[in-house]
Amino acid sequence: MKYCFLLLCIFFSLVVDAQDYRVVSRGNLHVRSGAGTEFDVIGKLVSKDTVHVLKMEGTWAQVEFDGKQAYVSKKYIMPLRGTKQQSAEDFLVDYGDCLNRDRLVICLY
């Protein structure tokens, strides 16, 4: 348990590159007018496209798309290297008692 807590402390103290992201979805990534699947799809991005992230909101990323603010699911984007820094906490997706960042899953028990 102490090891897990130490690992979490180190993980959350990391500073990770964060402003520009690359799309990593296998198909098209829907760009939406709001942060949720109930919002209209206003465009699409494809794998390896680059998108500028304005901020993270839960499991969604607010992005700049065609000069407007839009949203994409943050599980389909990865930060590019050498861009503005942001907290590692912004890249976590909450799955109940488990936190998922990319393929690393940390469960709190």
Coordinates of C-alpha atoms in Angstrom, one line a residue:
M1 CA 0.0 0.0 0.0
K2 CA 2.8 2.4 0.8
Y3 CA 4.4 1.6 -2.5
C4 CA 1.2 2.4 -4.3
F5 CA 0.8 5.7 -2.5
L6 CA 4.4 6.7 -3.3
L7 CA 3.8 5.8 -7.0
L8 CA 0.7 8.0 -7.0
C9 CA 2.6 10.9 -5.4
I10 CA 5.3 10.7 -8.0
F11 CA 2.8 10.3 -10.8
F12 CA 0.8 13.4 -9.8
S13 CA 3.9 15.5 -9.3
L14 CA 5.1 15.0 -12.9
V15 CA 4.7 17.8 -15.3
V16 CA 3.7 16.7 -18.8
D17 CA 3.6 18.5 -22.1
A18 CA 0.0 19.4 -22.9
Q19 CA -1.1 22.1 -25.3
D20 CA -0.8 20.5 -28.6
Y21 CA -2.0 16.9 -29.0
R22 CA -2.0 14.2 -31.7
V23 CA -5.2 12.2 -32.5
V24 CA -4.7 8.5 -31.8
S25 CA -8.1 7.1 -32.7
R26 CA -8.3 4.2 -35.2
G27 CA -11.1 5.9 -37.1
N28 CA -12.5 9.4 -37.3
L29 CA -12.6 11.4 -34.0
H30 CA -15.9 13.3 -33.7
V31 CA -15.5 17.0 -32.9
R32 CA -18.5 18.2 -30.9
S33 CA -20.1 21.5 -30.0
G34 CA -20.1 20.6 -26.3
A35 CA -18.5 18.2 -23.8
G36 CA -20.7 15.1 -24.2
T37 CA -22.0 12.7 -26.8
E38 CA -25.4 14.4 -26.7
F39 CA -23.9 17.5 -28.5
D40 CA -23.8 17.8 -32.3
V41 CA -20.9 16.6 -34.3
I42 CA -19.5 19.6 -36.0
G43 CA -16.4 18.0 -37.6
K44 CA -14.0 15.1 -37.6
L45 CA -10.3 14.5 -37.1
V46 CA -8.3 11.5 -38.3
S47 CA -5.4 9.7 -36.7
K48 CA -2.2 11.7 -36.5
D49 CA -4.0 15.0 -36.9
T50 CA -2.8 17.7 -34.5
V51 CA -5.2 19.6 -32.3
H52 CA -4.7 22.6 -30.0
V53 CA -6.2 21.9 -26.5
L54 CA -7.5 24.9 -24.7
K55 CA -8.4 23.1 -21.4
M56 CA -9.5 19.7 -20.0
E57 CA -13.1 19.2 -18.7
G58 CA -13.5 15.8 -17.1
T59 CA -13.2 13.2 -19.9
W60 CA -13.4 15.9 -22.6
A61 CA -10.9 18.3 -24.0
Q62 CA -11.9 21.7 -25.2
V63 CA -10.0 22.3 -28.5
E64 CA -9.7 24.9 -31.2
F65 CA -11.4 23.6 -34.3
D66 CA -11.8 25.8 -37.5
G67 CA -11.2 28.9 -35.4
K68 CA -14.0 28.0 -32.9
Q69 CA -14.1 26.2 -29.5
A70 CA -15.2 22.6 -29.7
Y71 CA -14.7 19.3 -27.8
V72 CA -13.2 15.9 -28.3
S73 CA -13.0 12.9 -26.0
K74 CA -9.6 13.1 -24.4
K75 CA -9.1 9.3 -24.5
Y76 CA -8.3 9.6 -28.2
I77 CA -5.6 12.3 -28.0
M78 CA -2.0 12.2 -26.8
P79 CA 0.2 15.2 -25.9
L80 CA 3.0 16.1 -28.3
R81 CA 6.5 16.6 -27.0
G82 CA 8.0 20.1 -26.6
T83 CA 4.7 22.0 -26.0
K84 CA 3.4 24.1 -23.1
Q85 CA 3.3 22.2 -19.7
Q86 CA 0.3 21.2 -17.7
S87 CA -0.3 18.9 -14.8
A88 CA -0.3 15.1 -15.3
E89 CA -3.7 15.0 -13.5
D90 CA -5.3 16.5 -16.6
F91 CA -4.6 13.3 -18.6
L92 CA -6.4 11.0 -16.2
V93 CA -9.7 9.4 -17.0
D94 CA -11.7 8.5 -13.9
Y95 CA -13.1 4.9 -13.9
G96 CA -14.6 4.6 -10.4
D97 CA -11.7 3.6 -8.1
C98 CA -9.3 3.3 -11.0
L99 CA -7.4 6.0 -12.8
N100 CA -6.4 5.4 -16.4
R101 CA -3.7 7.2 -18.3
D102 CA -3.0 5.7 -21.6
R103 CA -2.5 2.0 -20.8
L104 CA -1.3 2.5 -17.2
V105 CA -4.2 1.8 -14.8
I106 CA -3.9 2.7 -11.1
C107 CA -6.6 1.3 -8.8
L108 CA -7.1 2.7 -5.3
Y109 CA -8.1 0.2 -2.7

